[in-house]
XYZ file of C-alpha atoms in Angstrom:
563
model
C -4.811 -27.648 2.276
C -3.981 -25.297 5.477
C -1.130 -23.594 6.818
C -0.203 -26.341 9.008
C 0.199 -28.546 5.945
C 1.936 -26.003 3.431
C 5.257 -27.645 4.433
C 6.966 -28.336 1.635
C 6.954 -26.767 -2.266
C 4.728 -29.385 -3.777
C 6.185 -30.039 -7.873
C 3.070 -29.586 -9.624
C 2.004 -26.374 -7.583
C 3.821 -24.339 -10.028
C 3.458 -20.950 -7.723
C 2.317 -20.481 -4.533
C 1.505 -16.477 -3.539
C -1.062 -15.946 -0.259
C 0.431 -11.745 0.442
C -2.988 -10.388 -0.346
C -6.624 -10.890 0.683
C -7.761 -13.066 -2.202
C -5.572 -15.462 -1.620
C -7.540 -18.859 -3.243
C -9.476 -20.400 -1.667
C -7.842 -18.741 1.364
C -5.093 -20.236 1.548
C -2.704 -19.210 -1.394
C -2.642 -18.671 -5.119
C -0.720 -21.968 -6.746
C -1.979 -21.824 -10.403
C -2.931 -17.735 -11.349
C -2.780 -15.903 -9.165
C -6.208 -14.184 -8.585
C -4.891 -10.970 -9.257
C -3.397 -11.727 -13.000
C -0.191 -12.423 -12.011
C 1.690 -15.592 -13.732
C 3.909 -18.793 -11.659
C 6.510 -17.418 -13.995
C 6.524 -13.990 -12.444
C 5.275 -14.774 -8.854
C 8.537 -17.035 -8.593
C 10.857 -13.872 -10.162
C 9.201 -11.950 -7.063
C 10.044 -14.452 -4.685
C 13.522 -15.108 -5.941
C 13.955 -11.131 -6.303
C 13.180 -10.988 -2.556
C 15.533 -13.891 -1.899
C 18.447 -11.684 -3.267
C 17.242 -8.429 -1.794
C 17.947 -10.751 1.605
C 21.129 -11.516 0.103
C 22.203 -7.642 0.056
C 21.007 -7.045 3.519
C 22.535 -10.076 4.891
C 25.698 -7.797 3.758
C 25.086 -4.635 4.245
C 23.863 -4.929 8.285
C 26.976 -3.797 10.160
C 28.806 -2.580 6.947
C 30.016 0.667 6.710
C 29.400 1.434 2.492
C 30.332 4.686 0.766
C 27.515 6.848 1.125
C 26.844 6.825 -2.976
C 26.575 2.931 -2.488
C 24.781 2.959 0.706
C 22.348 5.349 -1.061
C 22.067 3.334 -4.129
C 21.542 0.112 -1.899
C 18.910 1.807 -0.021
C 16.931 3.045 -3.061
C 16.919 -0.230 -5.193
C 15.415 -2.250 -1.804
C 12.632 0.207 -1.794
C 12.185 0.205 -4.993
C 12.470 -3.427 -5.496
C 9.909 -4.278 -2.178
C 7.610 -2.082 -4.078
C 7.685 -3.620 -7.008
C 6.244 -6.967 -5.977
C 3.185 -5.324 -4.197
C 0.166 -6.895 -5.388
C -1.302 -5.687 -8.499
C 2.522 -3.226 -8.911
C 3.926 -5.078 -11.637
C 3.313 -8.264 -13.683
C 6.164 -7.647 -16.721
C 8.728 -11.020 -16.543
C 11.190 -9.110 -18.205
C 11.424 -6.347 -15.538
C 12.014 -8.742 -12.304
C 14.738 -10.538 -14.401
C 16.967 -7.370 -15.059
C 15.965 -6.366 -11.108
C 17.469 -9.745 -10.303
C 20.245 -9.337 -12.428
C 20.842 -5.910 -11.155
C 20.480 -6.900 -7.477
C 23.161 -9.962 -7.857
C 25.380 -7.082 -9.069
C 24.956 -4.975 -6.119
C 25.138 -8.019 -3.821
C 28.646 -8.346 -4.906
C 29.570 -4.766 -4.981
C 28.420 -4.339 -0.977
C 29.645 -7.974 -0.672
C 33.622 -6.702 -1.478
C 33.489 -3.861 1.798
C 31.680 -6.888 4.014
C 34.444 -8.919 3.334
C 37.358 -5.916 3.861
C 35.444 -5.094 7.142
C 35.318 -8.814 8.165
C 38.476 -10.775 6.836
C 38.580 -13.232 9.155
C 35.069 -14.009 9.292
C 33.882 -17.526 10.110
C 30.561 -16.811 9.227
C 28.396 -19.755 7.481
C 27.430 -17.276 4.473
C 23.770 -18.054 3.282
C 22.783 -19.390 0.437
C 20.906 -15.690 -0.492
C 24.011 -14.653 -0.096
C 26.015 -16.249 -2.207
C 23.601 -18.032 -5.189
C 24.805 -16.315 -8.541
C 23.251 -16.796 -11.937
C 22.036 -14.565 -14.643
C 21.027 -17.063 -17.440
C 17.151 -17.145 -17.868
C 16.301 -20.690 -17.059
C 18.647 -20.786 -14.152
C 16.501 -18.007 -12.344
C 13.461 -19.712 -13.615
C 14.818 -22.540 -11.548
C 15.771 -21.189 -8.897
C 12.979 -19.207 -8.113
C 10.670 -22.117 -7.700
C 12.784 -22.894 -4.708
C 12.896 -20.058 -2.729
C 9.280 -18.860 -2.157
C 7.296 -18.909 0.788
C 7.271 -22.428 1.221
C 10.849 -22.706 1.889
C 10.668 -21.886 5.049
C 9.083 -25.490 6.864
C 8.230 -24.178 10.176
C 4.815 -23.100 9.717
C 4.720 -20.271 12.402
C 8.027 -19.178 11.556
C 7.302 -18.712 7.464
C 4.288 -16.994 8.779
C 5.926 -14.522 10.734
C 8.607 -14.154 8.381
C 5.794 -13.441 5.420
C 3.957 -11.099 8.020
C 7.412 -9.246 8.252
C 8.243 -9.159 4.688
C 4.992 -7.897 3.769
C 5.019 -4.963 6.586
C 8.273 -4.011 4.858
C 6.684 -4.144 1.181
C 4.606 -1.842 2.428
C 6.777 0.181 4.446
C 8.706 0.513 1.081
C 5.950 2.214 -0.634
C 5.411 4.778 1.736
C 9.405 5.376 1.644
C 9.459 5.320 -2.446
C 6.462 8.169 -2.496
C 8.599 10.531 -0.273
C 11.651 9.441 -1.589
C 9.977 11.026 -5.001
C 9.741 14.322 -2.763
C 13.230 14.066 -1.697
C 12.585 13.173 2.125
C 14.559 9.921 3.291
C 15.001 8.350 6.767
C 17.918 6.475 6.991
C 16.934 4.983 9.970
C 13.966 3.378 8.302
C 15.987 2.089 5.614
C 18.922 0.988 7.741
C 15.705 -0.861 9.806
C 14.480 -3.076 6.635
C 17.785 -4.203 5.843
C 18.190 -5.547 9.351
C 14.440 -7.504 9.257
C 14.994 -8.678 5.775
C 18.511 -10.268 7.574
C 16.720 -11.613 10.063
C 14.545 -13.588 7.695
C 17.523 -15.846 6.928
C 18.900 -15.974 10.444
C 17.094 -19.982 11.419
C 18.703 -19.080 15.356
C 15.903 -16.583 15.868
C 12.987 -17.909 17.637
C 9.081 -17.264 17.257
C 9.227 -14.791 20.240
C 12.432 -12.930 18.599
C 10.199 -12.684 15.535
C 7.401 -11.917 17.259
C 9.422 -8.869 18.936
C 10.697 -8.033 14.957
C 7.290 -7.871 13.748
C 6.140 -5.285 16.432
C 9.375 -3.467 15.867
C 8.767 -2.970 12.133
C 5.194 -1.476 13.307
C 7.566 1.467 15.084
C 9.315 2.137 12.066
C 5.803 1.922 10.119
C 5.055 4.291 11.966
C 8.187 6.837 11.126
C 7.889 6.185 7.397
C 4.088 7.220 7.415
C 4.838 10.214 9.737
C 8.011 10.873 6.985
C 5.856 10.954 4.019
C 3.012 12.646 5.747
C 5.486 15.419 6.638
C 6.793 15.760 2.336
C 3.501 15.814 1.356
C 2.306 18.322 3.340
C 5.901 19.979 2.988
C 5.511 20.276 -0.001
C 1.802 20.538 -1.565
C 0.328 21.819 2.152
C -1.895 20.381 4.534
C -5.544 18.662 3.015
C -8.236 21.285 3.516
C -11.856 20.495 3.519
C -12.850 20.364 -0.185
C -15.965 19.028 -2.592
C -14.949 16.990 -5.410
C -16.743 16.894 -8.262
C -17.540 13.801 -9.631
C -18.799 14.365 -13.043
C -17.311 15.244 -16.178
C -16.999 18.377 -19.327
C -16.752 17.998 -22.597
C -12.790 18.194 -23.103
C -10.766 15.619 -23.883
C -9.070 14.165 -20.430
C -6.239 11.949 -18.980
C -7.204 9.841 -15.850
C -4.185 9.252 -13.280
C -4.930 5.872 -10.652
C -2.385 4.962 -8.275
C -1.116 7.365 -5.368
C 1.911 9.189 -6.471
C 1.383 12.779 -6.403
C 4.703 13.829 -7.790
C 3.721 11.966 -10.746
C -0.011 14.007 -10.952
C 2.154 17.533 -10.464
C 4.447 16.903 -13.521
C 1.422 15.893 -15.409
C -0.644 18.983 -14.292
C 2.132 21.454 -15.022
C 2.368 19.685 -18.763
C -1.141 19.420 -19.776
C -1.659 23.340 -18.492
C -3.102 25.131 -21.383
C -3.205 22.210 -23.724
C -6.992 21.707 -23.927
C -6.586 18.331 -22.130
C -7.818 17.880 -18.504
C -6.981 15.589 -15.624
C -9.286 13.361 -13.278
C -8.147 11.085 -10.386
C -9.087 8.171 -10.427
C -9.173 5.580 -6.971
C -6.685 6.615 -4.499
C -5.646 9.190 -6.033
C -9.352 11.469 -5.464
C -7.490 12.973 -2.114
C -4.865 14.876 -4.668
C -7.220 17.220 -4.776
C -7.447 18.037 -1.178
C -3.905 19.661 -0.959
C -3.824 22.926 -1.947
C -0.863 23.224 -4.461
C -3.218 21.476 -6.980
C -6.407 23.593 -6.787
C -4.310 25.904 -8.732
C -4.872 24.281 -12.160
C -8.563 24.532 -13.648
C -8.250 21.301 -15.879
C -8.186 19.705 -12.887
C -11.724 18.992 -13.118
C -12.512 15.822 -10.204
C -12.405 12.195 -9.542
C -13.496 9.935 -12.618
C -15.201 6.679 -10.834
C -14.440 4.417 -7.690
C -12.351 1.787 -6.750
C -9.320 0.295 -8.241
C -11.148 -3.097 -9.329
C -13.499 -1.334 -11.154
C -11.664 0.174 -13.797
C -12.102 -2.299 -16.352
C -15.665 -0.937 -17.288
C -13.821 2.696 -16.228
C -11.205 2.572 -18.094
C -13.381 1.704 -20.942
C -15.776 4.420 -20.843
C -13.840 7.259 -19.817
C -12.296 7.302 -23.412
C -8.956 8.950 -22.778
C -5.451 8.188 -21.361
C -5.239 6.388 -18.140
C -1.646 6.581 -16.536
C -0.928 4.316 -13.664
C 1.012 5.627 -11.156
C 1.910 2.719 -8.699
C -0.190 -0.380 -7.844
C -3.620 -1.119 -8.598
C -3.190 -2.135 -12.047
C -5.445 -5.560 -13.259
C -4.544 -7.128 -16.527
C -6.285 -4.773 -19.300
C -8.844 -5.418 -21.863
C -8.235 -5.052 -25.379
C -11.192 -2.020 -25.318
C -8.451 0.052 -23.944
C -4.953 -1.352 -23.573
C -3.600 0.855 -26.038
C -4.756 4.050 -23.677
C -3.047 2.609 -20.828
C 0.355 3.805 -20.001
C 2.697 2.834 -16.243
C 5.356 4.649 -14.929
C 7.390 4.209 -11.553
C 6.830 0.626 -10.262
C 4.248 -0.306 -12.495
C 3.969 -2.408 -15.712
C 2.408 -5.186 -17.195
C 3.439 -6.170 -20.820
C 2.969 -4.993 -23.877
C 1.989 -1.516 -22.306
C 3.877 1.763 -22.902
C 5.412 2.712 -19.885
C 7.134 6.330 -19.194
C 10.465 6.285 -17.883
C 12.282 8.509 -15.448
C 12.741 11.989 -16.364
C 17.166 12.312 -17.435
C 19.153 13.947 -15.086
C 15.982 14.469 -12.626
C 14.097 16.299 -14.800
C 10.429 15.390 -15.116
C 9.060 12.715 -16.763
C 8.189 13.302 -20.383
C 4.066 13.179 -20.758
C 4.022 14.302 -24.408
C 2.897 10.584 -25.502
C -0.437 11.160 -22.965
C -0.852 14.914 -24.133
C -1.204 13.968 -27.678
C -3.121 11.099 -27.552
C -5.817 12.120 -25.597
C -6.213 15.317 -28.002
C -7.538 12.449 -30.645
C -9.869 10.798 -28.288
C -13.213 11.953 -27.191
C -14.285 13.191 -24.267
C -15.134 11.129 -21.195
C -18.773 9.427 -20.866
C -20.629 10.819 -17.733
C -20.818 8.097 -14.773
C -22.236 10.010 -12.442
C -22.606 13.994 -11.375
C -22.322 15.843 -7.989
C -19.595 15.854 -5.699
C -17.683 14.178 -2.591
C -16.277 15.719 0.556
C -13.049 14.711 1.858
C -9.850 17.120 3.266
C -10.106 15.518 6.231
C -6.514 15.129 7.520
C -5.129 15.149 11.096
C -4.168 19.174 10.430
C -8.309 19.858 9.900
C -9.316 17.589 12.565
C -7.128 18.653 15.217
C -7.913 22.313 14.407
C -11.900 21.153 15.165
C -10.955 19.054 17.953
C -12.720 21.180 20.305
C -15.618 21.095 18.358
C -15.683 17.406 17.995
C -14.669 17.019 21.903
C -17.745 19.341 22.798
C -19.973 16.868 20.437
C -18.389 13.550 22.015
C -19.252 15.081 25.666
C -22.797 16.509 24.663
C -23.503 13.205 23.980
C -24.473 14.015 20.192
C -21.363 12.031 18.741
C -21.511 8.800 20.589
C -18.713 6.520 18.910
C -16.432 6.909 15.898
C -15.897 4.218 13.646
C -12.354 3.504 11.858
C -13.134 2.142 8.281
C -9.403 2.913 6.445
C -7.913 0.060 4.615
C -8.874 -1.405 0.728
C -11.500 -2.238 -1.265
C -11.640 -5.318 -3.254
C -13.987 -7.316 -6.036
C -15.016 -9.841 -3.486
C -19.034 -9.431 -2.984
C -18.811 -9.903 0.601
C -17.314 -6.493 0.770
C -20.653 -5.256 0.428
C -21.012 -5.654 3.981
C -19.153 -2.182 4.726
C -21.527 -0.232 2.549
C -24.091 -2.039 4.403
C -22.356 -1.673 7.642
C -22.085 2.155 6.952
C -26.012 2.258 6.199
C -27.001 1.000 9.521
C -24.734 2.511 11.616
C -26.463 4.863 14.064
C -27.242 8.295 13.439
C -24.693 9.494 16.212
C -21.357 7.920 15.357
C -18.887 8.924 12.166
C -16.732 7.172 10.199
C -13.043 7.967 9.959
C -11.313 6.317 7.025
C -8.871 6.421 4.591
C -7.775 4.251 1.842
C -9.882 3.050 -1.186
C -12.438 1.120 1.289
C -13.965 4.814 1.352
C -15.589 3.838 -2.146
C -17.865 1.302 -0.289
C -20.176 4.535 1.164
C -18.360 8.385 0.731
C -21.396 8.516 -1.813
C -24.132 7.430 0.149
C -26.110 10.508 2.154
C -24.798 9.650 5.806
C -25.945 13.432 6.772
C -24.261 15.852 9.195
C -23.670 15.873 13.533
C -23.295 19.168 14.103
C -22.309 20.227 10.499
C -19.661 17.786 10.799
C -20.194 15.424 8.134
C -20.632 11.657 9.650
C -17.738 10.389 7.076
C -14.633 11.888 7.349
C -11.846 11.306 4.716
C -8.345 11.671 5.663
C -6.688 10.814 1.986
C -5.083 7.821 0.557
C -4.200 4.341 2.634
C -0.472 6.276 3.419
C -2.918 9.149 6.006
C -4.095 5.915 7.537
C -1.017 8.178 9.872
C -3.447 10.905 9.826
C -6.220 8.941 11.825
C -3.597 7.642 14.304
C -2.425 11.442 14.656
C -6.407 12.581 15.277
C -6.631 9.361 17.992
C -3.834 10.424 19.891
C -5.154 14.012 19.860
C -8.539 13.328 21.057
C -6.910 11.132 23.537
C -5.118 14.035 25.002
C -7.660 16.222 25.130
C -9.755 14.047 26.826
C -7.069 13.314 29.666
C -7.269 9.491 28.876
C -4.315 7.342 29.486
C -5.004 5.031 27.327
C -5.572 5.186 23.328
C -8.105 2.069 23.758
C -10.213 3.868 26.366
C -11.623 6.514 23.269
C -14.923 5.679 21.846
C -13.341 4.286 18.483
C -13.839 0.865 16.995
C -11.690 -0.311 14.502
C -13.500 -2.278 11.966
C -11.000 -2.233 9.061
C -11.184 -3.853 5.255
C -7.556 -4.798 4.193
C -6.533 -5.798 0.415
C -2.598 -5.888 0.146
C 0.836 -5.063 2.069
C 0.503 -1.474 2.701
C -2.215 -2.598 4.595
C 0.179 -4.964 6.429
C 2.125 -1.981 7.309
C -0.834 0.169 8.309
C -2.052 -3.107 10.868
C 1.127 -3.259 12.675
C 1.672 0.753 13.486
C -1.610 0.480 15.010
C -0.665 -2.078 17.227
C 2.604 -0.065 17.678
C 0.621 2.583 18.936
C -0.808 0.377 21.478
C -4.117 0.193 19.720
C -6.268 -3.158 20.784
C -9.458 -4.911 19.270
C -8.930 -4.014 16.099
C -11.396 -6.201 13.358
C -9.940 -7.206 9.747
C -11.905 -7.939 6.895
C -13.647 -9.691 4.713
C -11.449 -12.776 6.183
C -8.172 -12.867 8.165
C -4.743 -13.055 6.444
C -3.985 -16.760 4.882
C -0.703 -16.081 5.730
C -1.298 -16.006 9.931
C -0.701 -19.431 10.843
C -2.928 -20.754 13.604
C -0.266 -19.838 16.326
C 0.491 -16.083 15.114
C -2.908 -15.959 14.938
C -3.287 -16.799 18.018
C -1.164 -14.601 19.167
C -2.473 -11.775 17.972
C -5.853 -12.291 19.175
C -4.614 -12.665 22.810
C -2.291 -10.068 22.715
C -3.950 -7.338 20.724
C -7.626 -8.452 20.740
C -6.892 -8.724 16.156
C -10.634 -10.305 15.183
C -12.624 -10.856 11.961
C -16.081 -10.071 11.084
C -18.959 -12.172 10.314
C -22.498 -10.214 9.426
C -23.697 -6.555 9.552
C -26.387 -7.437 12.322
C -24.417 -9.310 14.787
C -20.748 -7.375 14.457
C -23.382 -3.971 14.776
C -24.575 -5.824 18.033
C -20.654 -6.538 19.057
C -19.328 -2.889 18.003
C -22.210 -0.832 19.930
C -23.410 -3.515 22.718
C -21.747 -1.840 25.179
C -22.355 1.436 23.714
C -25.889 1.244 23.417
């Protein structure tokens, strides 16, 4: 099966999911989806998207009450982020989103309808499907997935659209938490999701969409760069240790740091200390959290690792946001969600009443029975490096570039993943020459910030800028070295892009870039099953968007000209 033949929803495919990197077989999940999650809630997903379309398809052109406008606003971000991969697997939470979300339709349905009485508009069926009983939404949402949509370069564009937006609303939810909000943003993903229904729009007009949701990529990055820095201060340069004492502990995964300040202020002078865990390890980079001293450093690596992490580190893990894979029973009863995350049967912490802060007590006192957590490893990690350090060096680095002693940087954000083949980064990292640095951000870090990559300079040859969100950060240190340099063109820098992607947020991350008028940029460990041949195509000739193939002859590709 291809994309050219994915035309129609085939009976006994009883799901069919391709939004993330391990897509099967790649081409799409239609049994399990590789990830854990069920047909039964990969259709809820779909069919929650469906409605979310439904609401926009409304609210574009509306003028709402601002409580309702705000409400509408919140539960599409929230909802997006909810069906990221790995967010949420719980049936029973996508059918009360769905329920809620048919609600809402009709509540901004009633102004579209004052505001438009004489409207001849055909309304779509997103628009106006409505039923709450169980098996009717089990029905329906086997007919409103991807596959829908016939046209195979228009589902793909439409899917390369959605998923920018998924990840656009993560971005959005994390400073939403810090009480920034762009309502342009938000007024800009209720218009795209629209335009998903609108059949009129041709593959150039989507095209054009899909570049313009890069733009507004762009703002909510910049957005939640600006409340976490607002509001924790800028990263500074900082060794994390990577070890362990002998105190009880809670480990926090995911990326929200509002989440990680309510614990920290809760667990103060308990006995109980917290590690980071995956994306979260750049928490400890801002300087509002080097305040607390049982905030003792990063507990292990990469998301898909925490099964045998999980297990040995003994305590409470809370998950934040996504990265969540089904549990084992070693240590599903120490495994607690909160915000967009669940998976059943797990305890999950609610929203603090009234906005006050969550309620952690259920953590605190369970990890004051368990033991301490088993040493992985000892010694530390450097990271802190944000576009505020950078910049503040640029000279520095400028001085290097034009001495000749750096000779290329190398742009290695993005994910990490279980897939062996992603070996080929650490390996990549290994052999890269002894004058070029990698700039990254994201969890793909894990594949080498522990390998001994030395110094240029006493700048260190990997430089971390945070969590897949400061992917912003690296854009921010591009355009500055650009300036300084007098270029007139970002593509004329000595950067390569050679970038490992996992999920949506890495959707979101691809298309600022090209917003930002970046070319030639590589994606790995395979291209998106959800490109079609034709957007693929697309992309390649418009943007120079490649793959990679092996360490030795993409080395020979990257620094051929270089050499």
């Amino acid at each position: 099966m291809n994309q050219a033949a994915l035309n129609h929803h085939d009976e006994r495919m009883p799901m069919f999911c391709f939004q993330c990197q391990e897509a099967s077989k790649g081409v799409g999940c239609t049994i399990v989806g590789v990830c854990g999650k069920t047909p039964e809630v990969a259709n809820l997903q779909d069919l929650l998207i469906f409605v979310l379309k439904g609401i926009s398809f409304f609210s574009v052109g509306t003028e709402l009450p601002e409580s309702l406008e705000r409400r509408t606003s919140v539960f599409m971000m929230d909802s997006l982020f909810a069906t990221i991969t790995n967010a949420n697997f719980d049936r029973d939470v996508f059918v009360a989103k769905i329920r809620e979300a048919l609600a809402l339709r009709d509540e901004v349905r009633e102004h579209w309808e004052h505001q438009h009485p004489a409207s001849q508009t055909l309304l779509p069926d997103a628009a106006v499907w409505h039923d709450s009983d169980e098996e009717a939404l089990d029905a329906k949402a086997k007919e409103v997935g991807v596959l829908a949509t016939a046209d195979a370069d228009i589902r793909s564009l439409r899917e390369l659209l959605t998923y920018g937006l998924k990840g656009m609303a993560a971005y959005q939810y994390h400073a939403y938490q810090l009480n920034y909000t762009n309502r342009e943003v938000e007024q800009f993903m209720q218009r795209a999701l629209a335009a998903t229904l609108d059949d009129a729009l041709t593959a150039d007009q989507m095209v054009a969409l899909v570049m313009e949701t890069g733009k507004f990529g762009v703002d909510a990055m910049a957005m939640l760069d600006q409340a976490n820095t607002g509001v924790y201060g800028h990263p500074e340069v900082t060794k994390v240790n990577i070890g362990v004492r002998n105190r009880p502990g809670i480990l926090v995964s995911g990326h929200d740091l509002k989440d990680l300040e309510e614990l920290l202020q809760q667990t103060e002078g308990t006995g109980v200390d917290v590690y980071t865990h995956s994306e979260m390890l750049p928490a400890h980079y801002y300087p509002a959290f080097k305040k607390y001293e049982h905030f003792v450093g990063n507990y292990g690596n990469a998301w898909w690792k925490q099964a045998s992490e999980f297990e040995s580190f003994n305590g409470p893990i809370l998950m934040t946001t996504n990265c969540i894979v089904p549990p084992k029973p070693s240590y599903v009863k120490r495994i607690f969600t909160t915000g967009n995350t669940g998976y059943p049967g797990l305890r999950h912490i609610p929203e603090g009443v009234d906005g006050q802060p969550k309620d952690f007590s259920e953590l605190i006192a369970l990890a004051k029975q368990c033991p301490p957590p088993t040493e992985l490893e000892t010694g530390e990690i450097v990271g802190g490096f944000a576009h505020n350090t950078v910049t503040s060096i640029a000279d520095q680095v400028v001085d290097a570039v034009k001495a000749g002693d750096i000779r290329r940087f190398f742009v290695m954000a993005g994910c990490d993943g279980r897939m062996k083949s992603r070996s080929y980064y650490t390996e990549f990292a290994q052999q890269l020459p002894r004058d070029t640095v990698i700039l990254t951000a994201g969890c793909a870090k894990y594949k080498y910030n522990k390998l001994d990559l030395g110094e240029i300079g006493g700048i260190p040859r990997v430089l971390d800028a945070g969590q897949c969100n400061d992917s912003y950060s690296l854009a921010i240190i591009a355009l500055k070295l650009k300036e300084i340099l007098g270029l007139d063109d970002i593509n004329e820098l000595p950067i390569s892009y050679n970038i490992a992607w996992y999920e949506q947020k890495a959707v979101i991350v691809l298309l600022a870039l090209l917003y930002l008028g970046v070319k030639n940029i590589h994606l790995g460990p395979t291209l998106p099953a959800f490109l079609s041949p034709n957007v693929a195509n697309v992309l390649v000739e418009q943007f120079g968007i490649g793959g990679i193939s092996n360490v030795e002859d993409d080395m020979k590709m990257f620094l051929g000209a270089y050499a």
